[in-house]
Coordinates of C-alpha atoms and ligand atoms in Angstrom, one line a residue:
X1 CA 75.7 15.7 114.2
X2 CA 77.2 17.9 116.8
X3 CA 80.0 20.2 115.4
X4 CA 83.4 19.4 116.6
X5 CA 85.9 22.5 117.9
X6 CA 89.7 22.3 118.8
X7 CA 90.1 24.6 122.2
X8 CA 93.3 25.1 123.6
X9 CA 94.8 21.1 123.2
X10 CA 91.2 19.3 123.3
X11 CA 88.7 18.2 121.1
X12 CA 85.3 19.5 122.0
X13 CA 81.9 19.7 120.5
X14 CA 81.1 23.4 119.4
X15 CA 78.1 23.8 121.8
X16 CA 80.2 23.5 124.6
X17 CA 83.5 24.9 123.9
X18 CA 84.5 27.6 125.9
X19 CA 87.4 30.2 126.2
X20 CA 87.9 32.4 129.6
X21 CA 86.7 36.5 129.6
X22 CA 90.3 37.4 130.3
X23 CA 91.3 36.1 127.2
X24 CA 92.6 39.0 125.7
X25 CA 90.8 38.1 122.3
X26 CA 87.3 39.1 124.2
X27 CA 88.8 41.8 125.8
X28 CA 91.0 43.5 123.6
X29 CA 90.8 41.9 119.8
X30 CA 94.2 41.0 120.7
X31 CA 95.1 38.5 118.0
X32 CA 94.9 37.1 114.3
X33 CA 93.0 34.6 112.5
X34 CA 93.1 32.6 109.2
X35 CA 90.6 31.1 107.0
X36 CA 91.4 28.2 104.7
X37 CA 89.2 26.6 102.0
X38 CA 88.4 23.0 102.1
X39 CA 88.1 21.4 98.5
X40 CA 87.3 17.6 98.0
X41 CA 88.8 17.2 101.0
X42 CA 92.1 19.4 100.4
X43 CA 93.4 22.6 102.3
X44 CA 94.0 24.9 99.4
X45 CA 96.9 26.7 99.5
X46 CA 97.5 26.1 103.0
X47 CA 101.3 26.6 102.9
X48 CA 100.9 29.9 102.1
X49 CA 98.4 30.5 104.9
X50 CA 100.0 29.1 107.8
X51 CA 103.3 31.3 106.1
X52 CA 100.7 34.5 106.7
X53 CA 99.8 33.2 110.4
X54 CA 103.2 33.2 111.2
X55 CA 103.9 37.0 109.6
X56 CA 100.7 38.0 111.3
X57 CA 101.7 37.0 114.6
X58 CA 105.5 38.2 114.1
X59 CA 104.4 41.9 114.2
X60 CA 102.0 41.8 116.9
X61 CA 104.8 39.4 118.7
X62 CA 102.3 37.1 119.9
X63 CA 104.4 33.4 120.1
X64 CA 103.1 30.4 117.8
X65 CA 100.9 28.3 119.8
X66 CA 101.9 25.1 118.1
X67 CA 104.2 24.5 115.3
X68 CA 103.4 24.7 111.7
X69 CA 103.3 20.9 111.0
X70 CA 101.0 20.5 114.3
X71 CA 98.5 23.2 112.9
X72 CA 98.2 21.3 109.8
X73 CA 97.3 17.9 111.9
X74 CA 95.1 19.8 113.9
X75 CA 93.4 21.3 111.3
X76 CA 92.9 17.7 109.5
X77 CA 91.3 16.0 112.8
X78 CA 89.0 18.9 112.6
X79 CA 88.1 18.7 109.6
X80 CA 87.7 14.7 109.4
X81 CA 85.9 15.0 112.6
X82 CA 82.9 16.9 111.5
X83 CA 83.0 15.0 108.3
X84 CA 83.8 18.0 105.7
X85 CA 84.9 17.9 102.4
X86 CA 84.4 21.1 101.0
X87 CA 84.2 24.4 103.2
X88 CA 87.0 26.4 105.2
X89 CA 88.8 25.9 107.8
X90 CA 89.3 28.5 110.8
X91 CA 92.6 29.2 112.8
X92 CA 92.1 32.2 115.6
X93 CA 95.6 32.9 118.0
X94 CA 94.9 35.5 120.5
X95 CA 97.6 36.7 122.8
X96 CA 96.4 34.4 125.7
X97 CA 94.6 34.7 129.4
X98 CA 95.5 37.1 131.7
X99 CA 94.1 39.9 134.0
X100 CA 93.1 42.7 132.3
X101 CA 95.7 45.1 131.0
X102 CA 96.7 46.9 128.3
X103 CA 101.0 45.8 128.1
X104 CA 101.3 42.4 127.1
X105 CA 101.4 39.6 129.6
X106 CA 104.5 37.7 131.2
X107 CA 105.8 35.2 128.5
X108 CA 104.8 32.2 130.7
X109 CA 101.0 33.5 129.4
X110 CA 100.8 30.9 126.1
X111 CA 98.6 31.9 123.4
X112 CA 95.0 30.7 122.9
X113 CA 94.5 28.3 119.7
X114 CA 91.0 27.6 118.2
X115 CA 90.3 25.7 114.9
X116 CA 86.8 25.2 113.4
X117 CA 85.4 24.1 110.2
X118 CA 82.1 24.8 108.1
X119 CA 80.9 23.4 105.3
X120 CA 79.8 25.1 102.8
X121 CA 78.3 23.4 99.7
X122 CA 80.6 24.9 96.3
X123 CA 77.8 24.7 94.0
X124 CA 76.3 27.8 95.7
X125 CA 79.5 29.9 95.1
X126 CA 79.2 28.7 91.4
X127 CA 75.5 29.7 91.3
X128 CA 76.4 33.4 93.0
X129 CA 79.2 33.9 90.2
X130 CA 76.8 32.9 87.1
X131 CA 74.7 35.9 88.1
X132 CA 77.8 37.8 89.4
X133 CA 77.2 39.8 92.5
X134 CA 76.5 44.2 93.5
X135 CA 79.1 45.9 95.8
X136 CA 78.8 48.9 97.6
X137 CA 81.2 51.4 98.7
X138 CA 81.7 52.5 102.1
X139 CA 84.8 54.9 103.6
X140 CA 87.8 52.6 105.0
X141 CA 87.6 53.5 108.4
X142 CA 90.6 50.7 109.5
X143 CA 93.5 51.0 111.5
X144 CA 96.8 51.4 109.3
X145 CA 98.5 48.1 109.7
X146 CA 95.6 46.5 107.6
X147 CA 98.2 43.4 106.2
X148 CA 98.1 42.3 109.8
X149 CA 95.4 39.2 109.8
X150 CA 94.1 40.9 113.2
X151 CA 90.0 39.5 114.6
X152 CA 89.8 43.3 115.0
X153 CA 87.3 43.7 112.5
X154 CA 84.4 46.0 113.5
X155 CA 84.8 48.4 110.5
X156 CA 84.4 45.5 108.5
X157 CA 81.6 44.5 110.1
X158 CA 80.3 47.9 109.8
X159 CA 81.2 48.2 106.3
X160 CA 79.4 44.4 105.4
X161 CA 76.3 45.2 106.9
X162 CA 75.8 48.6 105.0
X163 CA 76.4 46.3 102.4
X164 CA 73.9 44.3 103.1
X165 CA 71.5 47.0 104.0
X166 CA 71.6 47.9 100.6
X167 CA 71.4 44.6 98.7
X168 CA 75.1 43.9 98.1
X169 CA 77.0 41.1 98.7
X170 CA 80.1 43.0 99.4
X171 CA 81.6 46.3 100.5
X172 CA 84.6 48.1 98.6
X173 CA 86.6 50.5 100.9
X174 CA 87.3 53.6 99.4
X175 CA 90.1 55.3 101.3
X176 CA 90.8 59.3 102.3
X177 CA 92.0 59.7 98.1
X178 CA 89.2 58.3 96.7
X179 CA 90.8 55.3 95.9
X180 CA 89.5 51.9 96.4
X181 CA 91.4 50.2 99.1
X182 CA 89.7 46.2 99.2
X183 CA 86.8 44.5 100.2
X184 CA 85.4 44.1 104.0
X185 CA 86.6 40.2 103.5
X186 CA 88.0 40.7 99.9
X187 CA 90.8 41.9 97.1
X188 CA 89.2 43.8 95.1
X189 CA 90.1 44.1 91.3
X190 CA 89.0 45.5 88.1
X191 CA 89.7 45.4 84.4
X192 CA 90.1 48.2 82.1
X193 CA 88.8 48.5 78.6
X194 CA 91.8 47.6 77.0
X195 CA 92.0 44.4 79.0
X196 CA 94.5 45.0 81.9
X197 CA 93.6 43.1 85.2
X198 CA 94.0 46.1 87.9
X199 CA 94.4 45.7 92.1
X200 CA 96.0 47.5 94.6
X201 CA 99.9 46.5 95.2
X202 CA 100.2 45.2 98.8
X203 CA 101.6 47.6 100.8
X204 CA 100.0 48.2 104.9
X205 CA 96.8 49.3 103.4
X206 CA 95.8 46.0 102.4
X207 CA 95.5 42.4 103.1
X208 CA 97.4 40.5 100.8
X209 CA 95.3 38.0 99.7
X210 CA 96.3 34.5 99.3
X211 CA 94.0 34.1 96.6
X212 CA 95.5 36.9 95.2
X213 CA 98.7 35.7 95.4
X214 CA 97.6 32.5 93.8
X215 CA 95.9 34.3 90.9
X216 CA 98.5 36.3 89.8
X217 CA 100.7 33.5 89.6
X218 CA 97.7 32.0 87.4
X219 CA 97.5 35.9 85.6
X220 CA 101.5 35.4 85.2
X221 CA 101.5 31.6 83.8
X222 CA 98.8 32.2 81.2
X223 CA 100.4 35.6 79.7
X224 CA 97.9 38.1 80.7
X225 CA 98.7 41.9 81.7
X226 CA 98.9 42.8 85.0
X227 CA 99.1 45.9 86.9
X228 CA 99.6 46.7 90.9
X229 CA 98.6 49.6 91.8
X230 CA 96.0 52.1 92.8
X231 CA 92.6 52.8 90.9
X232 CA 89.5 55.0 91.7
X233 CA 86.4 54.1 92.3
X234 CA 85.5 56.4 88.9
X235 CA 87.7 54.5 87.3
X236 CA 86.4 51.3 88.6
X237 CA 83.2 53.1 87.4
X238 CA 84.5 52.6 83.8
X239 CA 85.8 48.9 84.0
X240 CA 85.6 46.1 81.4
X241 CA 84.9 43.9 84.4
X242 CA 85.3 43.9 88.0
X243 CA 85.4 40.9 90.8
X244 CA 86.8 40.5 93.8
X245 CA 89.3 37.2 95.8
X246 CA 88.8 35.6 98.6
X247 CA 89.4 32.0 100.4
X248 CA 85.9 31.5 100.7
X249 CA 84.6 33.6 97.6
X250 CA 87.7 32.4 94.7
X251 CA 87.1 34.6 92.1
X252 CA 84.0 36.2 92.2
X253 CA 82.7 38.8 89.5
X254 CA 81.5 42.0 90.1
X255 CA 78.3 42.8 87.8
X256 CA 77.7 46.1 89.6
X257 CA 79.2 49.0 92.0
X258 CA 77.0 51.4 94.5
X259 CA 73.9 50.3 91.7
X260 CA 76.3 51.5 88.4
X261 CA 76.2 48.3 86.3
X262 CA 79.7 47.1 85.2
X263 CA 80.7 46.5 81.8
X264 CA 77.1 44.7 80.1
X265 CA 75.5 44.3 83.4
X266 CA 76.6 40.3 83.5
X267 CA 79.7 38.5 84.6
X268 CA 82.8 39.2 82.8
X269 CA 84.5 36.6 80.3
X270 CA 87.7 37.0 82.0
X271 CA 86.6 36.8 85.6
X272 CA 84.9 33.6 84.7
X273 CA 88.0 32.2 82.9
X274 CA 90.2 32.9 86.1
X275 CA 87.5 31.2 88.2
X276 CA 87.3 28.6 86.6
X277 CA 91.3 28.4 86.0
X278 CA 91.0 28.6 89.7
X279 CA 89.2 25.8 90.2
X280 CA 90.9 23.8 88.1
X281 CA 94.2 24.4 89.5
X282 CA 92.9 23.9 93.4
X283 CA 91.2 21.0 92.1
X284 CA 94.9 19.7 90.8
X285 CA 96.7 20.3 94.1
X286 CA 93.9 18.1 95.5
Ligands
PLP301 N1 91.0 41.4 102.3 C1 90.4 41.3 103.5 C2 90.1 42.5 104.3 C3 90.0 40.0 103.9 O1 89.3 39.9 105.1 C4 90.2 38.9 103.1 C5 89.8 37.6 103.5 O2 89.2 37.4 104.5 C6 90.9 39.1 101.9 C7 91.3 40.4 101.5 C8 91.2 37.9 101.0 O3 92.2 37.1 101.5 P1 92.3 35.6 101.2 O4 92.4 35.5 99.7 O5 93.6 35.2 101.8 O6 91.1 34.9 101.7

C-alpha cells in the first residue's frame, strides 16, 4: 500500500508529494514540527500537543495554517488513510514559500502544512524497555530557545548519530556546567538512591515534554517525590535508575550511561511501573 501524505490542502501519496525549494523550511529550517503517538487507534495526548504547536509557532510568529479542530481532522484522514492504529503522527509548519531572504515574508505568504503517519508496531518498544537501553553523552551544542519545537535539528542529529556510532540508543546533552540538559529526541530523568525521580525544570534550555508533562501528573497522582531541577552527569553516574520520555519512546529505562552501568545493570522497578502506568492510562483515554 502506497503511504498517504497531507500537503498543503491535498491528499497525496508519499512518493509523490512535493513542497517548492523556496520553502523556507528547505532553505532556512524556518519552522516547527510535532509528533504524536498513535495507540489503538487514539492520538495520545493530543490536546496538549496541538496546545505546544500553537506556543511554538507564537514565538517564531509564524500564523496557524489551519485551526486547531481542522488539525485534528486532518490528522485523523491521515491516519485512517494509511490504515494505522498504533504509531505517530507528524505535523511540520514552516513559515511558507517565498524568494529567498532572510526577514520574514509579506503576510499574504501562508504557511506550509504537512501531516504524515508511520506505524510502528508497540511490542518492539516493550521488547527495547525489558532489556532497557545505553545512552551516550555528547556537548549540547543547540541554539538557546531550545522549548521552541523548531525542524532545526542538526545538533541533534549530530548528537544521535555519535550515539549510534557508539552502540547507544540515545544521546544525553550535557551542557557548558556539566549538567545534563535532555536527550537529542528525549527528557531525560534519573532517580537517586533514596528514591527521588529527578529531571530538569523547564525553562528555554529544554523541550518540555508532553510525556513529561503527562508523567508527572502520573508521578503526582500516585504520591511519589518529585524534584525539577538540574543534575550532573556524575550524579546521574550514581542513580538508582535512569530513563528517558518521549512521544514515540513513553517511558524508557536507562540501563547504562557513556558504558557506566546504572543501578544493577537492568531496568529499574520504578521506570517500569511508570511505563507501564503509562500505558495503562493512554490505553484509558483511548
Ligand atoms: N526533548 C527533545 C529535544 C525532543 O526532541 C523530544 C521529542 O521529540 C522530547 C524532549 C520529548 O518530547 P515529547 O514527550 O513531547 O515527545
Amino acid at each position: 500500500m502506497s503511504r498517504i501524505a497531507y500537503v498543503n490542502g491535498a491528499y497525496v501519496a508519499t512518493r509523490d508529494a512535493v513542497v517548492s525549494i523556496e520553502d523556507r523550511g528547505y532553505q532556512f529550517a524556518d519552522g516547527v514540527y510535532e509528533v504524536c503517538e498513535v495507540f489503538r487507534g487514539a492520538l495520545i495526548d493530543e490536546d496538549r500537543h496541538l496546545a505546544r504547536l500553537a506556543r511554538s509557532l507564537a514565538e517564531l510568529r509564524i500564523a496557524e495554517p489551519v485551526s486547531a479542530v481542522a488539525l485534528k481532522i486532518i490528522s485523523r484522514e491521515v491516519l485512517h488513510k494509511n490504515k494505522i492504529l498504533n504509531g505517530y503522527v507528524y505535523i511540520q509548519v514552516t513559515r511558507g514559500v517565498a524568494p529567498r531572504d532572510h526577514v520574514f515574508p509579506p503576510a499574504s505568504v501562508r504557511p506550509s502544512l504537512i501531516v504524515t503517519a508511520r506505524s510502528v508496531d508497540p511490542r518492539k518498544g516493550d521488547a527495547a524497555a525489558q532489556k532497557g537501553v545505553a545512552v551516550a553523552t555528547t556537548p549540547d551544542l543547540r541554539w538557546k530557545r531550545v522549548d521552541i519545537k523548531s525542524i532545526a535539528l542538526l545538533p541533534n542529529v549530530l548528537a544521535r548519530q555519535t550515539a549510534k556510532e557508539t552502540g547507544a540508543y540515545e544521546a544525553w546533552l550535557i551542557d557548558a556546567e556539566g549538567m545534563v540538559s535532555e536527550g537529542a529526541a528525549s527528557n531525560a530523568w534519573i532517580i537517586n538512591q533514596s528514591g527521588t525521580i529527578i529531571t530538569r525544570q523547564v525553562d528555554h534550555s529544554i523541550l518540555r515534554g508532553i510525556t513529561r508533562t503527562t508523567l508527572i501528573d502520573i508521578i503526582s497522582a500516585h504520591g511519589l517525590r518529585l524534584e525539577e531541577r538540574k543534575f550532573s552527569l556524575e550524579e546521574a553516574l550514581g542513580a538508582r535508575e535512569a530513563f528517558i520520555t518521549g512521544a514515540t519512546t513513553l517511558v524508557m529505562p536507562v540501563v547504562a550511561i557513556d558504558g557506566h552501568t546504572i543501578g544493577e545493570g537492568a531496568p529499574g522497578p520504578m521506570a517500569l511501573k511508570l511505563r507501564s502506568i503509562f500505558h495503562d492510562e493512554a490505553a484509558r483515554s483511548t
